[in-house]
Amino acid sequence: MISKEMEKALNDQINAEFFSAYLYLAMAAYFEDENLSGCAHWMELQYQEESEHGMKIYKYINDRGGRVQLNAIEKPQEKWENPLAAFEAAYKHEQYITGRINDLMKLAVELNDFTTQSFLQWYLNEQIEEEANVDGIVQSFNLMGNDKRALFMMDRELKQRQLSSDTGK
Ligand code: OFO
């Protein structure tokens, strides 16, 4: 049985993961509007991954005899100054999420909740990849500068992205 305190913190994280999903879907819509279908595709997959992150916690709370509580999801930003700004915002958001996962782990340690510590280890590892992936794209955009041809090539490359095999299901 999970403690009420841990249950509340994990429910808040379900909300944060679904907000992440919503944010990346908003970015996908922005890229569609900019005719960058590869960037949009990359963000759509990110949306799917985040939904799976949320569902993994949903399942965990239920498995531990807790009660899932779904709260309102904040409205995400709709527009960015340029593609680089959107990916920079995604990177900043992932750093924020990493901070949240660290706080959850701290709480699980304080509560001597070893099962939740083990569960959260997956998220700690996942955040390494989440930050590295988007940071890599930001670096590429920085190298491209205002080169339209490079942007076209980059968009084509991002269209190749596929869902990774371990997305938290
Ligand atoms: Fe769920 O990892 Fe991104 O936010």
Tab-separated table of N, CA and C and ligand atoms in Angstrom:
chain	number	residue	atom	x	y	z
A	1	MET	N	0.859	-1.212	0.000
A	1	MET	CA	0.000	0.000	0.000
A	1	MET	C	0.885	1.248	0.000
A	2	ILE	N	0.525	2.170	-0.854
A	2	ILE	CA	1.339	3.394	-0.979
A	2	ILE	C	0.861	4.437	0.045
A	3	SER	N	1.798	5.271	0.545
A	3	SER	CA	1.398	6.308	1.515
A	3	SER	C	0.624	7.406	0.793
A	4	LYS	N	-0.179	8.126	1.543
A	4	LYS	CA	-0.983	9.214	0.959
A	4	LYS	C	-0.071	10.293	0.371
A	5	GLU	N	1.037	10.550	1.071
A	5	GLU	CA	1.957	11.608	0.615
A	5	GLU	C	2.589	11.254	-0.743
A	6	MET	N	3.015	10.003	-0.838
A	6	MET	CA	3.633	9.561	-2.102
A	6	MET	C	2.578	9.510	-3.203
A	7	GLU	N	1.387	9.047	-2.838
A	7	GLU	CA	0.285	8.971	-3.810
A	7	GLU	C	-0.003	10.357	-4.394
A	8	LYS	N	-0.053	11.374	-3.537
A	8	LYS	CA	-0.351	12.745	-3.986
A	8	LYS	C	0.761	13.230	-4.927
A	9	ALA	N	2.016	12.988	-4.534
A	9	ALA	CA	3.144	13.452	-5.357
A	9	ALA	C	3.145	12.761	-6.722
A	10	LEU	N	2.804	11.487	-6.742
A	10	LEU	CA	2.774	10.755	-8.025
A	10	LEU	C	1.590	11.202	-8.881
A	11	ASN	N	0.464	11.505	-8.228
A	11	ASN	CA	-0.677	12.030	-8.983
A	11	ASN	C	-0.303	13.372	-9.632
A	12	ASP	N	0.432	14.193	-8.896
A	12	ASP	CA	0.891	15.473	-9.475
A	12	ASP	C	1.806	15.218	-10.669
A	13	GLN	N	2.585	14.128	-10.587
A	13	GLN	CA	3.493	13.823	-11.701
A	13	GLN	C	2.720	13.303	-12.922
A	14	ILE	N	1.619	12.598	-12.688
A	14	ILE	CA	0.771	12.205	-13.833
A	14	ILE	C	0.364	13.478	-14.577
A	15	ASN	N	-0.040	14.486	-13.804
A	15	ASN	CA	-0.462	15.742	-14.423
A	15	ASN	C	0.696	16.384	-15.194
A	16	ALA	N	1.888	16.353	-14.610
A	16	ALA	CA	3.058	16.961	-15.274
A	16	ALA	C	3.395	16.222	-16.569
A	17	GLU	N	3.250	14.898	-16.564
A	17	GLU	CA	3.558	14.125	-17.779
A	17	GLU	C	2.522	14.418	-18.873
A	18	PHE	N	1.264	14.525	-18.469
A	18	PHE	CA	0.238	14.832	-19.481
A	18	PHE	C	0.339	16.282	-19.950
A	19	PHE	N	0.810	17.165	-19.067
A	19	PHE	CA	1.076	18.532	-19.552
A	19	PHE	C	2.208	18.497	-20.577
A	20	SER	N	3.243	17.686	-20.299
A	20	SER	CA	4.359	17.555	-21.258
A	20	SER	C	3.808	17.080	-22.603
A	21	ALA	N	2.918	16.080	-22.552
A	21	ALA	CA	2.320	15.558	-23.788
A	21	ALA	C	1.600	16.682	-24.536
A	22	TYR	N	0.837	17.446	-23.793
A	22	TYR	CA	0.046	18.536	-24.376
A	22	TYR	C	0.961	19.612	-24.973
A	23	LEU	N	2.030	19.921	-24.238
A	23	LEU	CA	2.992	20.933	-24.715
A	23	LEU	C	3.609	20.486	-26.039
A	24	TYR	N	3.998	19.205	-26.116
A	24	TYR	CA	4.649	18.735	-27.343
A	24	TYR	C	3.649	18.612	-28.491
A	25	LEU	N	2.400	18.350	-28.154
A	25	LEU	CA	1.384	18.335	-29.215
A	25	LEU	C	1.171	19.766	-29.740
A	26	ALA	N	1.227	20.739	-28.831
A	26	ALA	CA	1.114	22.152	-29.250
A	26	ALA	C	2.301	22.520	-30.141
A	27	MET	N	3.475	21.996	-29.819
A	27	MET	CA	4.654	22.259	-30.654
A	27	MET	C	4.489	21.580	-32.014
A	28	ALA	N	3.919	20.367	-32.019
A	28	ALA	CA	3.678	19.664	-33.294
A	28	ALA	C	2.742	20.505	-34.164
A	29	ALA	N	1.698	21.045	-33.562
A	29	ALA	CA	0.737	21.862	-34.314
A	29	ALA	C	1.421	23.127	-34.861
A	30	TYR	N	2.289	23.721	-34.050
A	30	TYR	CA	3.042	24.906	-34.492
A	30	TYR	C	3.913	24.551	-35.707
A	31	PHE	N	4.597	23.407	-35.638
A	31	PHE	CA	5.471	23.008	-36.753
A	31	PHE	C	4.662	22.679	-38.008
A	32	GLU	N	3.491	22.068	-37.820
A	32	GLU	CA	2.622	21.812	-38.978
A	32	GLU	C	2.292	23.134	-39.670
A	33	ASP	N	1.992	24.130	-38.849
A	33	ASP	CA	1.627	25.443	-39.368
A	33	ASP	C	2.800	26.101	-40.110
A	34	GLU	N	4.013	25.737	-39.698
A	34	GLU	CA	5.228	26.290	-40.333
A	34	GLU	C	5.679	25.428	-41.513
A	35	ASN	N	4.887	24.406	-41.860
A	35	ASN	CA	5.244	23.469	-42.941
A	35	ASN	C	6.544	22.714	-42.686
A	36	LEU	N	6.785	22.424	-41.416
A	36	LEU	CA	7.958	21.606	-41.057
A	36	LEU	C	7.418	20.258	-40.551
A	37	SER	N	7.067	19.388	-41.498
A	37	SER	CA	6.374	18.159	-41.113
A	37	SER	C	7.274	17.182	-40.363
A	38	GLY	N	8.594	17.246	-40.597
A	38	GLY	CA	9.510	16.372	-39.871
A	38	GLY	C	9.578	16.758	-38.394
A	39	CYS	N	9.689	18.066	-38.136
A	39	CYS	CA	9.708	18.556	-36.742
A	39	CYS	C	8.375	18.205	-36.076
A	40	ALA	N	7.280	18.344	-36.829
A	40	ALA	CA	5.954	18.032	-36.278
A	40	ALA	C	5.874	16.547	-35.920
A	41	HIS	N	6.385	15.707	-36.803
A	41	HIS	CA	6.382	14.263	-36.551
A	41	HIS	C	7.179	13.940	-35.283
A	42	TRP	N	8.340	14.545	-35.145
A	42	TRP	CA	9.196	14.316	-33.965
A	42	TRP	C	8.423	14.669	-32.690
A	43	MET	N	7.720	15.779	-32.726
A	43	MET	CA	6.964	16.222	-31.548
A	43	MET	C	5.740	15.335	-31.294
A	44	GLU	N	5.141	14.826	-32.352
A	44	GLU	CA	3.997	13.915	-32.155
A	44	GLU	C	4.437	12.651	-31.424
A	45	LEU	N	5.607	12.154	-31.797
A	45	LEU	CA	6.113	10.960	-31.091
A	45	LEU	C	6.444	11.304	-29.636
A	46	GLN	N	6.935	12.509	-29.437
A	46	GLN	CA	7.238	12.958	-28.080
A	46	GLN	C	5.935	13.001	-27.258
A	47	TYR	N	4.888	13.470	-27.895
A	47	TYR	CA	3.554	13.495	-27.262
A	47	TYR	C	3.153	12.074	-26.833
A	48	GLN	N	3.356	11.115	-27.726
A	48	GLN	CA	2.983	9.726	-27.397
A	48	GLN	C	3.814	9.188	-26.239
A	49	GLU	N	5.108	9.494	-26.266
A	49	GLU	CA	5.975	9.023	-25.173
A	49	GLU	C	5.534	9.586	-23.838
A	50	GLU	N	5.202	10.877	-23.833
A	50	GLU	CA	4.801	11.511	-22.565
A	50	GLU	C	3.484	10.924	-22.042
A	51	SER	N	2.569	10.621	-22.958
A	51	SER	CA	1.316	9.997	-22.523
A	51	SER	C	1.623	8.652	-21.871
A	52	GLU	N	2.571	7.933	-22.456
A	52	GLU	CA	2.946	6.634	-21.888
A	52	GLU	C	3.620	6.800	-20.521
A	53	HIS	N	4.415	7.862	-20.371
A	53	HIS	CA	5.025	8.126	-19.053
A	53	HIS	C	3.919	8.349	-18.008
A	54	GLY	N	2.901	9.101	-18.401
A	54	GLY	CA	1.785	9.372	-17.480
A	54	GLY	C	1.044	8.087	-17.137
A	55	MET	N	0.793	7.252	-18.155
A	55	MET	CA	0.044	6.013	-17.942
A	55	MET	C	0.808	5.007	-17.091
A	56	LYS	N	2.129	5.056	-17.189
A	56	LYS	CA	2.951	4.146	-16.381
A	56	LYS	C	2.761	4.471	-14.881
A	57	ILE	N	2.677	5.750	-14.558
A	57	ILE	CA	2.459	6.147	-13.156
A	57	ILE	C	1.017	5.803	-12.738
A	58	TYR	N	0.088	6.025	-13.648
A	58	TYR	CA	-1.326	5.681	-13.409
A	58	TYR	C	-1.436	4.212	-12.982
A	59	LYS	N	-0.761	3.368	-13.744
A	59	LYS	CA	-0.817	1.937	-13.476
A	59	LYS	C	-0.127	1.610	-12.141
A	60	TYR	N	0.986	2.280	-11.897
A	60	TYR	CA	1.743	2.014	-10.664
A	60	TYR	C	0.904	2.355	-9.423
A	61	ILE	N	0.254	3.511	-9.447
A	61	ILE	CA	-0.574	3.906	-8.285
A	61	ILE	C	-1.662	2.852	-8.057
A	62	ASN	N	-2.303	2.429	-9.141
A	62	ASN	CA	-3.353	1.401	-9.004
A	62	ASN	C	-2.784	0.089	-8.469
A	63	ASP	N	-1.634	-0.306	-8.992
A	63	ASP	CA	-1.022	-1.570	-8.553
A	63	ASP	C	-0.648	-1.544	-7.070
A	64	ARG	N	-0.332	-0.350	-6.550
A	64	ARG	CA	0.059	-0.245	-5.139
A	64	ARG	C	-1.139	0.027	-4.220
A	65	GLY	N	-2.330	-0.087	-4.748
A	65	GLY	CA	-3.530	0.099	-3.923
A	65	GLY	C	-3.865	1.551	-3.649
A	66	GLY	N	-3.308	2.461	-4.448
A	66	GLY	CA	-3.606	3.892	-4.271
A	66	GLY	C	-4.780	4.318	-5.137
A	67	ARG	N	-5.080	5.617	-5.093
A	67	ARG	CA	-6.215	6.154	-5.863
A	67	ARG	C	-5.684	7.209	-6.828
A	68	VAL	N	-5.913	6.967	-8.118
A	68	VAL	CA	-5.496	7.956	-9.122
A	68	VAL	C	-6.435	9.158	-9.062
A	69	GLN	N	-5.828	10.339	-9.094
A	69	GLN	CA	-6.609	11.588	-9.094
A	69	GLN	C	-6.151	12.407	-10.292
A	70	LEU	N	-7.066	12.647	-11.223
A	70	LEU	CA	-6.705	13.420	-12.420
A	70	LEU	C	-7.123	14.874	-12.239
A	71	ASN	N	-6.173	15.770	-12.430
A	71	ASN	CA	-6.467	17.203	-12.290
A	71	ASN	C	-6.413	17.896	-13.646
A	72	ALA	N	-6.882	19.135	-13.681
A	72	ALA	CA	-6.932	19.890	-14.951
A	72	ALA	C	-5.520	20.063	-15.522
A	73	ILE	N	-5.447	19.949	-16.835
A	73	ILE	CA	-4.156	20.143	-17.511
A	73	ILE	C	-4.076	21.595	-17.994
A	74	GLU	N	-2.989	22.236	-17.633
A	74	GLU	CA	-2.777	23.648	-18.005
A	74	GLU	C	-2.734	23.820	-19.535
A	75	LYS	N	-3.181	24.962	-20.009
A	75	LYS	CA	-3.132	25.242	-21.449
A	75	LYS	C	-1.677	25.507	-21.851
A	76	PRO	N	-1.185	24.821	-22.871
A	76	PRO	CA	0.215	25.072	-23.261
A	76	PRO	C	0.351	26.302	-24.158
A	77	GLN	N	1.578	26.803	-24.253
A	77	GLN	CA	1.887	27.881	-25.211
A	77	GLN	C	1.569	27.375	-26.628
A	78	GLU	N	1.188	28.299	-27.533
A	78	GLU	CA	0.761	27.865	-28.881
A	78	GLU	C	1.755	28.180	-29.977
A	79	LYS	N	2.601	29.180	-29.710
A	79	LYS	CA	3.441	29.699	-30.791
A	79	LYS	C	4.838	29.983	-30.251
A	80	TRP	N	5.831	29.849	-31.093
A	80	TRP	CA	7.204	30.165	-30.708
A	80	TRP	C	7.790	31.085	-31.777
A	81	GLU	N	8.866	31.766	-31.394
A	81	GLU	CA	9.443	32.770	-32.301
A	81	GLU	C	9.992	32.122	-33.575
A	82	ASN	N	10.586	30.951	-33.405
A	82	ASN	CA	11.133	30.203	-34.542
A	82	ASN	C	11.340	28.753	-34.093
A	83	PRO	N	11.695	27.843	-35.017
A	83	PRO	CA	11.862	26.431	-34.626
A	83	PRO	C	12.886	26.235	-33.508
A	84	LEU	N	13.982	26.970	-33.576
A	84	LEU	CA	14.995	26.834	-32.516
A	84	LEU	C	14.389	27.157	-31.147
A	85	ALA	N	13.601	28.240	-31.087
A	85	ALA	CA	13.002	28.652	-29.802
A	85	ALA	C	12.103	27.540	-29.252
A	86	ALA	N	11.387	26.832	-30.129
A	86	ALA	CA	10.518	25.748	-29.668
A	86	ALA	C	11.358	24.611	-29.077
A	87	PHE	N	12.422	24.231	-29.771
A	87	PHE	CA	13.256	23.138	-29.245
A	87	PHE	C	13.996	23.564	-27.972
A	88	GLU	N	14.371	24.845	-27.909
A	88	GLU	CA	15.008	25.330	-26.663
A	88	GLU	C	14.021	25.240	-25.498
A	89	ALA	N	12.754	25.583	-25.785
A	89	ALA	CA	11.722	25.510	-24.738
A	89	ALA	C	11.512	24.052	-24.312
A	90	ALA	N	11.584	23.135	-25.284
A	90	ALA	CA	11.428	21.709	-24.967
A	90	ALA	C	12.582	21.242	-24.061
A	91	TYR	N	13.778	21.715	-24.366
A	91	TYR	CA	14.950	21.336	-23.558
A	91	TYR	C	14.800	21.853	-22.122
A	92	LYS	N	14.388	23.114	-22.009
A	92	LYS	CA	14.194	23.706	-20.685
A	92	LYS	C	13.115	22.928	-19.920
A	93	HIS	N	12.082	22.536	-20.628
A	93	HIS	CA	10.996	21.791	-19.985
A	93	HIS	C	11.502	20.434	-19.468
A	94	GLU	N	12.320	19.771	-20.262
A	94	GLU	CA	12.854	18.472	-19.819
A	94	GLU	C	13.741	18.626	-18.583
A	95	GLN	N	14.488	19.746	-18.517
A	95	GLN	CA	15.314	19.973	-17.317
A	95	GLN	C	14.408	20.150	-16.092
A	96	TYR	N	13.301	20.843	-16.300
A	96	TYR	CA	12.322	21.035	-15.218
A	96	TYR	C	11.761	19.670	-14.766
A	97	ILE	N	11.432	18.815	-15.737
A	97	ILE	CA	10.881	17.494	-15.401
A	97	ILE	C	11.926	16.652	-14.649
A	98	THR	N	13.168	16.744	-15.074
A	98	THR	CA	14.228	16.015	-14.351
A	98	THR	C	14.259	16.457	-12.887
A	99	GLY	N	14.126	17.764	-12.654
A	99	GLY	CA	14.101	18.287	-11.278
A	99	GLY	C	12.935	17.693	-10.497
A	100	ARG	N	11.802	17.558	-11.154
A	100	ARG	CA	10.615	16.996	-10.495
A	100	ARG	C	10.838	15.515	-10.132
A	101	ILE	N	11.462	14.780	-11.044
A	101	ILE	CA	11.715	13.352	-10.768
A	101	ILE	C	12.707	13.222	-9.600
A	102	ASN	N	13.710	14.103	-9.590
A	102	ASN	CA	14.657	14.089	-8.468
A	102	ASN	C	13.926	14.330	-7.146
A	103	ASP	N	12.988	15.281	-7.148
A	103	ASP	CA	12.227	15.576	-5.924
A	103	ASP	C	11.372	14.378	-5.493
A	104	LEU	N	10.804	13.681	-6.484
A	104	LEU	CA	10.004	12.485	-6.159
A	104	LEU	C	10.889	11.420	-5.515
A	105	MET	N	12.085	11.269	-6.068
A	105	MET	CA	13.011	10.269	-5.514
A	105	MET	C	13.398	10.656	-4.086
A	106	LYS	N	13.652	11.941	-3.857
A	106	LYS	CA	14.004	12.424	-2.516
A	106	LYS	C	12.885	12.064	-1.531
A	107	LEU	N	11.651	12.283	-1.950
A	107	LEU	CA	10.501	11.977	-1.083
A	107	LEU	C	10.414	10.474	-0.804
A	108	ALA	N	10.608	9.677	-1.845
A	108	ALA	CA	10.536	8.216	-1.663
A	108	ALA	C	11.622	7.745	-0.682
A	109	VAL	N	12.780	8.395	-0.729
A	109	VAL	CA	13.870	8.041	0.203
A	109	VAL	C	13.469	8.442	1.626
A	110	GLU	N	12.958	9.660	1.776
A	110	GLU	CA	12.537	10.138	3.107
A	110	GLU	C	11.479	9.227	3.717
A	111	LEU	N	10.587	8.709	2.857
A	111	LEU	CA	9.478	7.877	3.352
A	111	LEU	C	9.856	6.397	3.467
A	112	ASN	N	11.124	6.094	3.180
A	112	ASN	CA	11.562	4.681	3.160
A	112	ASN	C	10.684	3.835	2.247
A	113	ASP	N	10.233	4.429	1.143
A	113	ASP	CA	9.389	3.713	0.184
A	113	ASP	C	10.306	3.107	-0.896
A	114	PHE	N	10.806	1.929	-0.615
A	114	PHE	CA	11.810	1.301	-1.498
A	114	PHE	C	11.211	0.904	-2.844
A	115	THR	N	9.953	0.509	-2.835
A	115	THR	CA	9.298	0.102	-4.090
A	115	THR	C	9.198	1.290	-5.050
A	116	THR	N	8.804	2.441	-4.494
A	116	THR	CA	8.687	3.623	-5.363
A	116	THR	C	10.072	4.078	-5.825
A	117	GLN	N	11.079	3.910	-4.977
A	117	GLN	CA	12.448	4.255	-5.410
A	117	GLN	C	12.827	3.421	-6.625
A	118	SER	N	12.506	2.145	-6.559
A	118	SER	CA	12.827	1.253	-7.669
A	118	SER	C	12.037	1.668	-8.922
A	119	PHE	N	10.755	1.998	-8.727
A	119	PHE	CA	9.913	2.434	-9.846
A	119	PHE	C	10.469	3.706	-10.498
A	120	LEU	N	10.902	4.650	-9.651
A	120	LEU	CA	11.357	5.944	-10.178
A	120	LEU	C	12.700	5.858	-10.897
A	121	GLN	N	13.435	4.783	-10.623
A	121	GLN	CA	14.755	4.643	-11.276
A	121	GLN	C	14.605	4.682	-12.797
A	122	TRP	N	13.526	4.086	-13.307
A	122	TRP	CA	13.290	4.093	-14.761
A	122	TRP	C	13.198	5.530	-15.279
A	123	TYR	N	12.493	6.389	-14.510
A	123	TYR	CA	12.303	7.785	-14.933
A	123	TYR	C	13.621	8.562	-14.886
A	124	LEU	N	14.438	8.279	-13.873
A	124	LEU	CA	15.745	8.966	-13.790
A	124	LEU	C	16.566	8.648	-15.030
A	125	ASN	N	16.576	7.375	-15.414
A	125	ASN	CA	17.337	6.970	-16.609
A	125	ASN	C	16.726	7.574	-17.869
A	126	GLU	N	15.419	7.567	-17.940
A	126	GLU	CA	14.719	8.095	-19.115
A	126	GLU	C	15.040	9.582	-19.307
A	127	GLN	N	15.154	10.308	-18.198
A	127	GLN	CA	15.411	11.748	-18.313
A	127	GLN	C	16.791	12.044	-18.917
A	128	ILE	N	17.735	11.142	-18.749
A	128	ILE	CA	19.054	11.342	-19.364
A	128	ILE	C	18.858	11.424	-20.875
A	129	GLU	N	18.070	10.463	-21.392
A	129	GLU	CA	17.806	10.398	-22.830
A	129	GLU	C	16.936	11.565	-23.297
A	130	GLU	N	15.929	11.881	-22.503
A	130	GLU	CA	15.015	12.973	-22.873
A	130	GLU	C	15.792	14.282	-23.059
A	131	GLU	N	16.671	14.570	-22.104
A	131	GLU	CA	17.445	15.819	-22.203
A	131	GLU	C	18.442	15.754	-23.353
A	132	ALA	N	19.134	14.614	-23.472
A	132	ALA	CA	20.186	14.498	-24.498
A	132	ALA	C	19.604	14.613	-25.906
A	133	ASN	N	18.457	13.972	-26.154
A	133	ASN	CA	17.852	14.007	-27.494
A	133	ASN	C	17.542	15.424	-27.933
A	134	VAL	N	16.860	16.145	-27.059
A	134	VAL	CA	16.421	17.481	-27.468
A	134	VAL	C	17.596	18.461	-27.472
A	135	ASP	N	18.549	18.261	-26.579
A	135	ASP	CA	19.739	19.126	-26.577
A	135	ASP	C	20.512	18.943	-27.890
A	136	GLY	N	20.576	17.706	-28.373
A	136	GLY	CA	21.263	17.433	-29.640
A	136	GLY	C	20.621	18.207	-30.794
A	137	ILE	N	19.299	18.275	-30.773
A	137	ILE	CA	18.580	19.000	-31.841
A	137	ILE	C	18.846	20.506	-31.717
A	138	VAL	N	18.837	21.016	-30.490
A	138	VAL	CA	19.131	22.447	-30.275
A	138	VAL	C	20.520	22.773	-30.816
A	139	GLN	N	21.487	21.903	-30.527
A	139	GLN	CA	22.870	22.149	-31.003
A	139	GLN	C	22.901	22.188	-32.533
A	140	SER	N	22.171	21.273	-33.170
A	140	SER	CA	22.152	21.250	-34.638
A	140	SER	C	21.530	22.526	-35.195
A	141	PHE	N	20.447	22.969	-34.571
A	141	PHE	CA	19.808	24.208	-35.029
A	141	PHE	C	20.764	25.387	-34.886
A	142	ASN	N	21.523	25.397	-33.805
A	142	ASN	CA	22.482	26.483	-33.594
A	142	ASN	C	23.547	26.492	-34.682
A	143	LEU	N	23.973	25.290	-35.089
A	143	LEU	CA	24.993	25.203	-36.144
A	143	LEU	C	24.439	25.680	-37.492
A	144	MET	N	23.145	25.411	-37.725
A	144	MET	CA	22.537	25.753	-39.015
A	144	MET	C	22.386	27.245	-39.218
A	145	GLY	N	22.184	27.979	-38.129
A	145	GLY	CA	21.934	29.417	-38.242
A	145	GLY	C	20.705	29.669	-39.096
A	146	ASN	N	20.829	30.546	-40.100
A	146	ASN	CA	19.663	30.871	-40.935
A	146	ASN	C	19.672	30.147	-42.275
A	147	ASP	N	20.451	29.094	-42.361
A	147	ASP	CA	20.579	28.348	-43.620
A	147	ASP	C	19.295	27.545	-43.887
A	148	LYS	N	18.504	28.000	-44.853
A	148	LYS	CA	17.202	27.368	-45.149
A	148	LYS	C	17.371	25.930	-45.665
A	149	ARG	N	18.427	25.715	-46.410
A	149	ARG	CA	18.653	24.374	-46.964
A	149	ARG	C	18.955	23.381	-45.829
A	150	ALA	N	19.758	23.850	-44.871
A	150	ALA	CA	20.073	23.000	-43.715
A	150	ALA	C	18.802	22.697	-42.923
A	151	LEU	N	17.926	23.680	-42.818
A	151	LEU	CA	16.664	23.470	-42.096
A	151	LEU	C	15.820	22.406	-42.810
A	152	PHE	N	15.793	22.473	-44.126
A	152	PHE	CA	15.058	21.489	-44.924
A	152	PHE	C	15.606	20.076	-44.673
A	153	MET	N	16.938	19.952	-44.665
A	153	MET	CA	17.581	18.649	-44.436
A	153	MET	C	17.291	18.137	-43.016
A	154	MET	N	17.365	19.064	-42.077
A	154	MET	CA	17.129	18.710	-40.666
A	154	MET	C	15.690	18.211	-40.487
A	155	ASP	N	14.769	18.901	-41.144
A	155	ASP	CA	13.361	18.514	-41.047
A	155	ASP	C	13.169	17.096	-41.605
A	156	ARG	N	13.862	16.809	-42.685
A	156	ARG	CA	13.774	15.465	-43.281
A	156	ARG	C	14.327	14.410	-42.335
A	157	GLU	N	15.408	14.780	-41.653
A	157	GLU	CA	16.036	13.832	-40.719
A	157	GLU	C	15.106	13.537	-39.536
A	158	LEU	N	14.466	14.586	-39.026
A	158	LEU	CA	13.590	14.399	-37.856
A	158	LEU	C	12.360	13.554	-38.206
A	159	LYS	N	12.038	13.517	-39.475
A	159	LYS	CA	10.894	12.713	-39.923
A	159	LYS	C	11.179	11.212	-39.791
A	160	GLN	N	12.447	10.860	-39.694
A	160	GLN	CA	12.829	9.441	-39.603
A	160	GLN	C	12.645	8.870	-38.203
A	161	ARG	N	12.370	9.738	-37.231
A	161	ARG	CA	12.303	9.250	-35.848
A	161	ARG	C	11.224	8.185	-35.682
A	162	GLN	N	11.567	7.158	-34.901
A	162	GLN	CA	10.582	6.124	-34.554
A	162	GLN	C	10.506	6.032	-33.041
A	163	LEU	N	9.398	5.506	-32.546
A	163	LEU	CA	9.276	5.347	-31.096
A	163	LEU	C	10.312	4.361	-30.595
A	164	SER	N	10.989	4.688	-29.484
A	164	SER	CA	11.971	3.755	-28.942
A	164	SER	C	11.231	2.573	-28.345
A	165	SER	N	11.915	1.418	-28.243
A	165	SER	CA	11.237	0.199	-27.800
A	165	SER	C	10.802	0.274	-26.337
A	166	ASP	N	11.564	0.984	-25.487
A	166	ASP	CA	11.201	1.058	-24.070
A	166	ASP	C	10.687	2.456	-23.768
A	167	THR	N	9.402	2.669	-24.005
A	167	THR	CA	8.850	3.993	-23.769
A	167	THR	C	7.982	4.026	-22.527
A	168	GLY	N	8.127	3.006	-21.708
A	168	GLY	CA	7.433	3.065	-20.434
A	168	GLY	C	6.153	2.257	-20.365
A	169	LYS	N	5.920	1.471	-21.384
A	169	LYS	CA	4.688	0.670	-21.359
A	169	LYS	C	4.802	-0.441	-20.341
B	1	OFO	FE1	8.208	12.383	-19.378
B	1	OFO	O1	9.841	12.883	-19.953
B	1	OFO	FE2	9.690	14.368	-21.004
B	1	OFO	O2	8.706	15.423	-19.947
